[in-house]
């Protein structure tokens, strides 16, 4: 099987050539892999009078109805509905294929049977992290596992990571895409990588020990966890020299967060660190990356792997594909996957400036890029927009604004009811740590002004904490993910649910 990772030709094709190649690959993929072997898409295509022959170009994609999260959730009639999306070839159908017959003649039947088994049998899974809905499993065959390395290896390649460098992967150990994706990155590119399992497995202390012992050039982490680890290193007056690249995923990476992480690295003895933000999701089995940039530089956008899948940006209202450079909802279609396969999957995530095909200003690659801010929609849709004290607040925006506020270190928003009475008014409390030489009084004023001017919200309390208290509040090392928004209201959206979950599962 040709290995496109080692074939960089796609990085240099222009838009038309890329889309032409994508169209051919899409047609063959539907014809040979999806339609014969996916129960869901076999039925869906039949219902709409569609066949593989109708889909030969990227423009033809829009004939295929969207798939959404709801299509994957179990129903009473079909409690194992996600299995309808798993490609399940009939051995007899495969063995009749001329290419298979030829391979069997050349290499022997037993070996080809084993190869087909490795290509098609699911042996691995990751899942989404929905709290309000069942987690949705995505199954992988060996073919897909190889693609984890292919995709994450490209992150390492775009980062310009050298063979002799060392990486530490601090993504939380769980059956989630982020941890496993980056686990395979070092293996794919033959670069030393330690996966610590993140805070819950080793605590901030254990991760710091690993960093000081192994002296990595590359740290891979969720941004908030990395912030706490580096902050603790500063408190302990450690020296961490030689850090070159921070690969961030699993959450958005606002400019303010980039600046704070850069400043902490500098304090620790690693000036000029570069940051790579990644974007991915369970359903794609891929994550994509920006070029490494110094904090404060305009992010260049996420390089997509045009040979491995098609990302469309659609108008979320009409479902029509947007022209290049226009924002909208991100929709995913793979071109070479086995196991669980979704076509035209609506992520619910919004990309601000859509797709560009211009060469990347940093590296010159011609891969299409997703440009602008990405607003991730939750598995828990209700918490993206919350009515707080009678005002609708977009938490994506609120989080971004707080992350960008100078002088504010870590923070947590707490929603509660006065006196824990479900009928009482909402209260919003902001817990903060200061950074640099910002005073608590000054920060208090700045936060009130920001919340009032941009969100029409007046917080009840702003409480300043030490870094250690904040680590406890955010459950660093206890929860899989740091809790930046907690809902402690006794009724309605449910006690203790974290709005932090809006960022879904992925790296
Ligand atoms: Zn680039």
Short mmCIF file of N, CA and C in Angstrom, two decimals, residues 337-491:
data_model
loop_
_atom_site.label_atom_id
_atom_site.label_comp_id
_atom_site.label_asym_id
_atom_site.label_seq_id
_atom_site.Cartn_x
_atom_site.Cartn_y
_atom_site.Cartn_z
N UNK A 337 -10.16 5.39 5.36
CA UNK A 337 -10.26 4.81 6.69
C UNK A 337 -11.02 3.50 6.67
N UNK A 338 -10.77 2.69 7.68
CA UNK A 338 -11.52 1.48 7.91
C UNK A 338 -12.22 1.66 9.27
N UNK A 339 -12.69 0.54 9.87
CA UNK A 339 -13.34 0.68 11.18
C UNK A 339 -14.56 1.59 11.08
N UNK A 340 -14.75 2.47 12.05
CA UNK A 340 -15.90 3.37 12.03
C UNK A 340 -15.65 4.51 11.03
N UNK A 341 -16.60 4.69 10.12
CA UNK A 341 -16.45 5.71 9.07
C UNK A 341 -17.71 6.58 9.03
N UNK A 342 -17.51 7.90 9.10
CA UNK A 342 -18.63 8.84 8.92
C UNK A 342 -18.33 9.72 7.71
N UNK A 343 -19.34 9.95 6.88
CA UNK A 343 -19.17 10.81 5.71
C UNK A 343 -19.89 12.13 5.97
N UNK A 344 -19.29 13.22 5.52
CA UNK A 344 -19.88 14.55 5.68
C UNK A 344 -20.37 14.75 7.12
N UNK A 345 -19.47 14.54 8.04
CA UNK A 345 -19.80 14.64 9.45
C UNK A 345 -19.80 16.09 9.91
N UNK A 346 -20.94 16.53 10.40
CA UNK A 346 -21.06 17.92 10.88
C UNK A 346 -20.53 17.99 12.31
N UNK A 347 -19.41 18.71 12.48
CA UNK A 347 -18.78 18.77 13.81
C UNK A 347 -19.50 19.71 14.74
N UNK A 348 -20.22 20.69 14.19
CA UNK A 348 -20.77 21.75 15.04
C UNK A 348 -19.72 22.82 15.33
N UNK A 349 -18.45 22.56 15.02
CA UNK A 349 -17.38 23.54 15.28
C UNK A 349 -17.39 24.61 14.18
N UNK A 350 -17.15 25.84 14.59
CA UNK A 350 -17.15 26.95 13.63
C UNK A 350 -15.73 27.44 13.41
N UNK A 351 -15.37 27.62 12.13
CA UNK A 351 -14.08 28.22 11.80
C UNK A 351 -14.33 29.62 11.27
N UNK A 352 -13.60 30.56 11.85
CA UNK A 352 -13.89 31.97 11.62
C UNK A 352 -13.69 32.40 10.17
N UNK A 353 -12.54 32.01 9.58
CA UNK A 353 -12.23 32.52 8.24
C UNK A 353 -12.19 31.43 7.18
N UNK A 354 -12.71 30.27 7.49
CA UNK A 354 -12.83 29.23 6.47
C UNK A 354 -11.50 28.63 6.04
N UNK A 355 -11.47 28.20 4.77
CA UNK A 355 -10.30 27.50 4.22
C UNK A 355 -9.55 28.41 3.27
N UNK A 356 -8.22 28.36 3.34
CA UNK A 356 -7.42 29.03 2.33
C UNK A 356 -6.52 28.02 1.64
N UNK A 357 -6.27 28.27 0.35
CA UNK A 357 -5.36 27.40 -0.42
C UNK A 357 -4.05 28.13 -0.74
N UNK A 358 -3.90 29.34 -0.20
CA UNK A 358 -2.64 30.06 -0.42
C UNK A 358 -1.51 29.31 0.28
N UNK A 359 -0.30 29.39 -0.27
CA UNK A 359 0.83 28.75 0.42
C UNK A 359 0.96 29.30 1.84
N UNK A 360 1.30 28.43 2.80
CA UNK A 360 1.43 28.86 4.20
C UNK A 360 2.54 29.91 4.30
N UNK A 361 2.24 31.04 4.96
CA UNK A 361 3.25 32.10 5.07
C UNK A 361 4.47 31.66 5.89
N UNK A 362 4.32 30.60 6.69
CA UNK A 362 5.45 30.16 7.51
C UNK A 362 6.31 29.14 6.78
N UNK A 363 5.68 28.12 6.19
CA UNK A 363 6.46 26.99 5.66
C UNK A 363 6.33 26.84 4.15
N UNK A 364 5.39 27.54 3.53
CA UNK A 364 5.24 27.46 2.08
C UNK A 364 4.48 26.26 1.58
N UNK A 365 4.08 25.34 2.48
CA UNK A 365 3.30 24.18 2.02
C UNK A 365 1.99 24.66 1.42
N UNK A 366 1.52 23.92 0.40
CA UNK A 366 0.28 24.31 -0.24
C UNK A 366 -0.92 23.54 0.27
N UNK A 367 -0.75 22.85 1.37
CA UNK A 367 -1.91 22.14 1.93
C UNK A 367 -2.99 23.16 2.26
N UNK A 368 -4.27 22.80 2.06
CA UNK A 368 -5.33 23.73 2.48
C UNK A 368 -5.22 23.96 4.00
N UNK A 369 -5.58 25.16 4.42
CA UNK A 369 -5.51 25.47 5.85
C UNK A 369 -6.83 26.02 6.36
N UNK A 370 -7.17 25.66 7.59
CA UNK A 370 -8.31 26.26 8.29
C UNK A 370 -7.79 27.49 9.00
N UNK A 371 -8.39 28.65 8.72
CA UNK A 371 -7.83 29.90 9.22
C UNK A 371 -8.81 30.62 10.16
N UNK A 372 -8.26 31.17 11.23
CA UNK A 372 -9.06 31.94 12.17
C UNK A 372 -9.35 31.13 13.42
N UNK A 373 -10.17 31.73 14.27
CA UNK A 373 -10.48 31.07 15.53
C UNK A 373 -11.49 29.95 15.31
N UNK A 374 -11.33 28.89 16.07
CA UNK A 374 -12.30 27.80 16.02
C UNK A 374 -13.12 27.83 17.30
N UNK A 375 -14.43 27.88 17.15
CA UNK A 375 -15.30 27.80 18.32
C UNK A 375 -15.87 26.40 18.37
N UNK A 376 -15.54 25.71 19.44
CA UNK A 376 -15.94 24.31 19.52
C UNK A 376 -17.29 24.22 20.20
N UNK A 377 -18.13 23.41 19.63
CA UNK A 377 -19.45 23.24 20.21
C UNK A 377 -19.44 21.98 21.03
N UNK A 378 -20.23 21.98 22.04
CA UNK A 378 -20.13 20.93 23.02
C UNK A 378 -20.89 19.71 22.61
N UNK A 379 -20.53 18.61 23.26
CA UNK A 379 -21.45 17.49 23.35
C UNK A 379 -22.64 17.96 24.17
N UNK A 380 -22.37 18.94 25.02
CA UNK A 380 -23.37 19.50 25.94
C UNK A 380 -23.77 20.84 25.36
N UNK A 381 -24.62 20.82 24.35
CA UNK A 381 -24.90 22.05 23.63
C UNK A 381 -25.37 23.18 24.54
N UNK A 382 -26.10 22.81 25.58
CA UNK A 382 -26.76 23.84 26.38
C UNK A 382 -25.77 24.77 27.06
N UNK A 383 -24.56 24.29 27.31
CA UNK A 383 -23.67 25.15 28.06
C UNK A 383 -22.86 26.12 27.22
N UNK A 384 -22.98 26.02 25.91
CA UNK A 384 -22.24 27.01 25.12
C UNK A 384 -22.84 28.41 25.35
N UNK A 385 -24.14 28.44 25.24
CA UNK A 385 -24.84 29.68 25.56
C UNK A 385 -25.61 29.46 26.85
N UNK A 386 -25.31 30.23 27.86
CA UNK A 386 -26.00 30.09 29.13
C UNK A 386 -26.66 31.38 29.48
N UNK A 387 -27.84 31.25 30.06
CA UNK A 387 -28.51 32.44 30.53
C UNK A 387 -28.05 32.67 31.96
N UNK A 388 -27.29 33.74 32.13
CA UNK A 388 -26.79 34.07 33.46
C UNK A 388 -27.43 35.38 33.87
N UNK A 389 -28.16 35.36 34.95
CA UNK A 389 -28.81 36.58 35.43
C UNK A 389 -29.56 37.27 34.30
N UNK A 390 -30.24 36.48 33.50
CA UNK A 390 -31.09 37.08 32.47
C UNK A 390 -30.35 37.46 31.19
N UNK A 391 -29.03 37.26 31.14
CA UNK A 391 -28.29 37.62 29.93
C UNK A 391 -27.72 36.34 29.29
N UNK A 392 -27.84 36.25 27.97
CA UNK A 392 -27.26 35.09 27.28
C UNK A 392 -25.76 35.31 27.15
N UNK A 393 -24.98 34.38 27.64
CA UNK A 393 -23.52 34.51 27.59
C UNK A 393 -22.95 33.38 26.73
N UNK A 394 -22.09 33.74 25.77
CA UNK A 394 -21.39 32.74 24.97
C UNK A 394 -20.09 32.38 25.69
N UNK A 395 -20.06 31.17 26.24
CA UNK A 395 -18.90 30.80 27.05
C UNK A 395 -17.63 30.65 26.23
N UNK A 396 -17.75 30.30 24.95
CA UNK A 396 -16.56 30.27 24.10
C UNK A 396 -15.88 31.62 24.11
N UNK A 397 -16.69 32.67 23.93
CA UNK A 397 -16.16 34.03 23.91
C UNK A 397 -15.66 34.46 25.28
N UNK A 398 -16.42 34.09 26.30
CA UNK A 398 -16.05 34.48 27.66
C UNK A 398 -14.70 33.89 28.04
N UNK A 399 -14.51 32.61 27.75
CA UNK A 399 -13.24 31.96 28.08
C UNK A 399 -12.08 32.61 27.34
N UNK A 400 -12.34 32.90 26.06
CA UNK A 400 -11.28 33.50 25.25
C UNK A 400 -10.90 34.87 25.82
N UNK A 401 -11.90 35.65 26.20
CA UNK A 401 -11.65 36.99 26.71
C UNK A 401 -10.84 36.93 28.02
N UNK A 402 -11.20 35.99 28.89
CA UNK A 402 -10.47 35.88 30.16
C UNK A 402 -9.04 35.41 29.91
N UNK A 403 -8.87 34.44 28.99
CA UNK A 403 -7.52 33.96 28.70
C UNK A 403 -6.63 35.07 28.16
N UNK A 404 -7.23 36.02 27.47
CA UNK A 404 -6.44 37.10 26.87
C UNK A 404 -6.19 38.27 27.82
N UNK A 405 -6.80 38.25 29.01
CA UNK A 405 -6.69 39.41 29.89
C UNK A 405 -5.31 39.48 30.54
N UNK A 406 -4.57 40.57 30.31
CA UNK A 406 -3.25 40.70 30.91
C UNK A 406 -3.34 40.72 32.44
N UNK A 407 -2.37 40.10 33.09
CA UNK A 407 -2.33 40.09 34.55
C UNK A 407 -3.11 38.95 35.18
N UNK A 408 -3.99 38.32 34.38
CA UNK A 408 -4.77 37.21 34.90
C UNK A 408 -4.05 35.90 34.58
N UNK A 409 -3.76 35.12 35.63
CA UNK A 409 -3.10 33.83 35.42
C UNK A 409 -4.13 32.77 35.13
N UNK A 410 -4.29 31.80 36.03
CA UNK A 410 -5.34 30.80 35.86
C UNK A 410 -6.64 31.36 36.43
N UNK A 411 -7.75 30.82 35.96
CA UNK A 411 -9.03 31.33 36.46
C UNK A 411 -10.08 30.22 36.41
N UNK A 412 -11.13 30.43 37.16
CA UNK A 412 -12.27 29.52 37.10
C UNK A 412 -13.55 30.32 37.29
N UNK A 413 -14.51 30.03 36.43
CA UNK A 413 -15.83 30.64 36.57
C UNK A 413 -16.73 29.65 37.30
N UNK A 414 -17.40 30.13 38.30
CA UNK A 414 -18.30 29.26 39.05
C UNK A 414 -19.72 29.80 38.97
N UNK A 415 -20.63 28.97 38.51
CA UNK A 415 -22.05 29.35 38.50
C UNK A 415 -22.71 28.68 39.69
N UNK A 416 -23.48 29.42 40.43
CA UNK A 416 -24.24 28.80 41.52
C UNK A 416 -25.53 29.57 41.78
N UNK A 417 -26.34 29.02 42.65
CA UNK A 417 -27.56 29.71 43.07
C UNK A 417 -27.32 30.29 44.46
N UNK A 418 -27.86 31.47 44.71
CA UNK A 418 -27.73 32.06 46.04
C UNK A 418 -28.25 31.08 47.08
N UNK A 419 -27.48 30.84 48.11
CA UNK A 419 -27.82 29.93 49.22
C UNK A 419 -28.14 28.52 48.72
N UNK A 420 -27.65 28.17 47.54
CA UNK A 420 -27.93 26.85 46.94
C UNK A 420 -29.43 26.56 46.83
N UNK A 421 -30.20 27.61 46.71
CA UNK A 421 -31.64 27.46 46.57
C UNK A 421 -31.97 27.46 45.09
N UNK A 422 -32.54 26.35 44.58
CA UNK A 422 -32.79 26.25 43.14
C UNK A 422 -33.66 27.38 42.59
N UNK A 423 -34.47 28.00 43.45
CA UNK A 423 -35.36 29.05 42.97
C UNK A 423 -34.72 30.43 43.06
N UNK A 424 -33.56 30.50 43.71
CA UNK A 424 -32.92 31.81 43.89
C UNK A 424 -32.24 32.25 42.60
N UNK A 425 -31.70 33.47 42.64
CA UNK A 425 -31.03 34.02 41.47
C UNK A 425 -29.71 33.32 41.21
N UNK A 426 -29.29 33.36 39.92
CA UNK A 426 -27.96 32.85 39.57
C UNK A 426 -26.90 33.74 40.19
N UNK A 427 -25.82 33.11 40.60
CA UNK A 427 -24.64 33.87 40.99
C UNK A 427 -23.48 33.44 40.11
N UNK A 428 -22.65 34.41 39.80
CA UNK A 428 -21.44 34.07 39.04
C UNK A 428 -20.22 34.57 39.81
N UNK A 429 -19.36 33.63 40.15
CA UNK A 429 -18.14 33.97 40.88
C UNK A 429 -16.94 33.69 39.99
N UNK A 430 -15.95 34.56 40.09
CA UNK A 430 -14.73 34.37 39.30
C UNK A 430 -13.58 34.15 40.26
N UNK A 431 -12.93 32.99 40.13
CA UNK A 431 -11.75 32.69 40.95
C UNK A 431 -10.52 32.93 40.10
N UNK A 432 -9.52 33.63 40.66
CA UNK A 432 -8.39 34.04 39.83
C UNK A 432 -7.05 33.87 40.56
N UNK A 433 -6.01 33.77 39.76
CA UNK A 433 -4.65 34.01 40.26
C UNK A 433 -4.07 35.15 39.44
N UNK A 434 -3.19 35.91 40.06
CA UNK A 434 -2.57 37.01 39.31
C UNK A 434 -1.25 36.52 38.72
N UNK A 435 -0.81 37.21 37.68
CA UNK A 435 0.50 36.89 37.14
C UNK A 435 1.33 38.16 37.02
N UNK A 436 2.63 37.99 36.94
CA UNK A 436 3.53 39.13 36.83
C UNK A 436 3.38 40.02 38.05
N UNK A 437 3.36 41.33 37.85
CA UNK A 437 3.23 42.20 39.03
C UNK A 437 1.83 42.83 39.11
N UNK A 438 0.86 42.17 38.49
CA UNK A 438 -0.51 42.69 38.59
C UNK A 438 -0.99 42.61 40.04
N UNK A 439 -1.66 43.66 40.51
CA UNK A 439 -2.21 43.62 41.87
C UNK A 439 -3.62 43.06 41.82
N UNK A 440 -4.02 42.44 42.94
CA UNK A 440 -5.35 41.84 43.00
C UNK A 440 -6.44 42.90 42.76
N UNK A 441 -6.24 44.08 43.33
CA UNK A 441 -7.24 45.15 43.20
C UNK A 441 -7.39 45.58 41.74
N UNK A 442 -6.28 45.72 41.08
CA UNK A 442 -6.28 46.14 39.69
C UNK A 442 -6.96 45.08 38.80
N UNK A 443 -6.63 43.83 39.10
CA UNK A 443 -7.20 42.73 38.32
C UNK A 443 -8.72 42.64 38.53
N UNK A 444 -9.12 42.78 39.78
CA UNK A 444 -10.54 42.77 40.14
C UNK A 444 -11.30 43.79 39.28
N UNK A 445 -10.74 44.97 39.20
CA UNK A 445 -11.36 46.05 38.43
C UNK A 445 -11.41 45.69 36.94
N UNK A 446 -10.29 45.16 36.42
CA UNK A 446 -10.21 44.84 35.00
C UNK A 446 -11.21 43.75 34.62
N UNK A 447 -11.38 42.76 35.50
CA UNK A 447 -12.32 41.67 35.19
C UNK A 447 -13.76 42.19 35.21
N UNK A 448 -14.08 43.01 36.22
CA UNK A 448 -15.44 43.56 36.28
C UNK A 448 -15.75 44.37 35.02
N UNK A 449 -14.75 45.14 34.59
CA UNK A 449 -14.96 45.98 33.43
C UNK A 449 -15.17 45.13 32.17
N UNK A 450 -14.32 44.11 32.02
CA UNK A 450 -14.41 43.22 30.86
C UNK A 450 -15.77 42.52 30.81
N UNK A 451 -16.18 41.95 31.93
CA UNK A 451 -17.43 41.19 31.95
C UNK A 451 -18.63 42.10 31.72
N UNK A 452 -18.53 43.30 32.27
CA UNK A 452 -19.65 44.22 32.11
C UNK A 452 -19.73 44.74 30.67
N UNK A 453 -18.59 45.17 30.14
CA UNK A 453 -18.61 45.80 28.81
C UNK A 453 -18.92 44.79 27.71
N UNK A 454 -18.38 43.58 27.77
CA UNK A 454 -18.52 42.65 26.65
C UNK A 454 -19.61 41.61 26.86
N UNK A 455 -19.99 41.35 28.10
CA UNK A 455 -20.94 40.27 28.34
C UNK A 455 -22.14 40.71 29.16
N UNK A 456 -22.16 41.98 29.55
CA UNK A 456 -23.26 42.51 30.36
C UNK A 456 -23.51 41.67 31.60
N UNK A 457 -22.42 41.18 32.18
CA UNK A 457 -22.52 40.37 33.39
C UNK A 457 -21.76 41.06 34.51
N UNK A 458 -22.38 41.08 35.68
CA UNK A 458 -21.68 41.62 36.85
C UNK A 458 -21.44 40.46 37.81
N UNK A 459 -20.17 40.11 38.01
CA UNK A 459 -19.91 38.96 38.90
C UNK A 459 -20.27 39.29 40.34
N UNK A 460 -20.72 38.27 41.10
CA UNK A 460 -21.00 38.47 42.51
C UNK A 460 -19.72 38.61 43.30
N UNK A 461 -18.79 37.69 43.04
CA UNK A 461 -17.52 37.72 43.79
C UNK A 461 -16.37 37.47 42.83
N UNK A 462 -15.26 38.16 43.11
CA UNK A 462 -14.01 37.81 42.44
C UNK A 462 -13.03 37.46 43.55
N UNK A 463 -12.57 36.22 43.55
CA UNK A 463 -11.75 35.74 44.67
C UNK A 463 -10.34 35.43 44.16
N UNK A 464 -9.35 36.03 44.81
CA UNK A 464 -7.96 35.78 44.41
C UNK A 464 -7.39 34.60 45.19
N UNK A 465 -6.72 33.71 44.47
CA UNK A 465 -6.16 32.50 45.10
C UNK A 465 -4.67 32.40 44.83
N UNK A 466 -4.00 31.55 45.61
CA UNK A 466 -2.62 31.18 45.28
C UNK A 466 -2.68 30.16 44.14
N UNK A 467 -1.53 29.96 43.48
CA UNK A 467 -1.49 29.00 42.38
C UNK A 467 -1.88 27.61 42.87
N UNK A 468 -1.45 27.29 44.09
CA UNK A 468 -1.76 25.96 44.63
C UNK A 468 -3.26 25.79 44.86
N UNK A 469 -3.89 26.84 45.41
CA UNK A 469 -5.34 26.77 45.62
C UNK A 469 -6.07 26.62 44.28
N UNK A 470 -5.56 27.34 43.28
CA UNK A 470 -6.20 27.25 41.97
C UNK A 470 -6.07 25.85 41.38
N UNK A 471 -4.92 25.22 41.59
CA UNK A 471 -4.76 23.84 41.09
C UNK A 471 -5.80 22.93 41.74
N UNK A 472 -6.07 23.15 43.03
CA UNK A 472 -7.08 22.33 43.71
C UNK A 472 -8.48 22.64 43.16
N UNK A 473 -8.77 23.93 42.95
CA UNK A 473 -10.09 24.32 42.43
C UNK A 473 -10.33 23.71 41.05
N UNK A 474 -9.31 23.79 40.21
CA UNK A 474 -9.47 23.28 38.83
C UNK A 474 -9.31 21.76 38.76
N UNK A 475 -9.04 21.14 39.93
CA UNK A 475 -8.87 19.68 40.01
C UNK A 475 -7.73 19.20 39.14
N UNK A 476 -6.64 19.96 39.12
CA UNK A 476 -5.47 19.53 38.36
C UNK A 476 -4.93 18.26 39.00
N UNK A 477 -4.70 17.23 38.20
CA UNK A 477 -4.18 15.97 38.73
C UNK A 477 -5.28 15.09 39.29
N UNK A 478 -6.51 15.58 39.31
CA UNK A 478 -7.63 14.79 39.82
C UNK A 478 -8.60 14.48 38.68
N UNK A 479 -9.06 15.54 38.02
CA UNK A 479 -9.94 15.35 36.86
C UNK A 479 -9.06 15.11 35.62
N UNK A 480 -9.68 14.53 34.60
CA UNK A 480 -8.96 14.29 33.35
C UNK A 480 -8.60 15.62 32.71
N UNK A 481 -9.48 16.59 32.91
CA UNK A 481 -9.28 17.88 32.29
C UNK A 481 -9.52 18.97 33.33
N UNK A 482 -8.71 20.01 33.29
CA UNK A 482 -8.83 21.10 34.25
C UNK A 482 -10.20 21.76 34.10
N UNK A 483 -10.77 22.16 35.25
CA UNK A 483 -12.13 22.66 35.22
C UNK A 483 -12.14 24.18 35.28
N UNK A 484 -12.33 24.80 34.13
CA UNK A 484 -12.29 26.26 34.08
C UNK A 484 -13.67 26.87 34.27
N UNK A 485 -14.69 26.10 34.00
CA UNK A 485 -16.06 26.57 34.25
C UNK A 485 -16.79 25.47 35.01
N UNK A 486 -17.28 25.78 36.20
CA UNK A 486 -18.04 24.77 36.94
C UNK A 486 -19.45 25.30 37.21
N UNK A 487 -20.39 24.41 37.06
CA UNK A 487 -21.78 24.76 37.27
C UNK A 487 -22.24 24.09 38.56
N UNK A 488 -22.30 24.86 39.63
CA UNK A 488 -22.71 24.29 40.92
C UNK A 488 -24.16 24.62 41.24
N UNK A 489 -24.94 24.91 40.20
CA UNK A 489 -26.34 25.21 40.46
C UNK A 489 -27.07 23.90 40.73
N UNK A 490 -27.89 23.85 41.76
CA UNK A 490 -28.49 22.58 42.17
C UNK A 490 -29.53 22.02 41.20
N UNK A 491 -30.10 22.85 40.34
CA UNK A 491 -31.11 22.28 39.43
C UNK A 491 -30.84 22.78 38.03
#
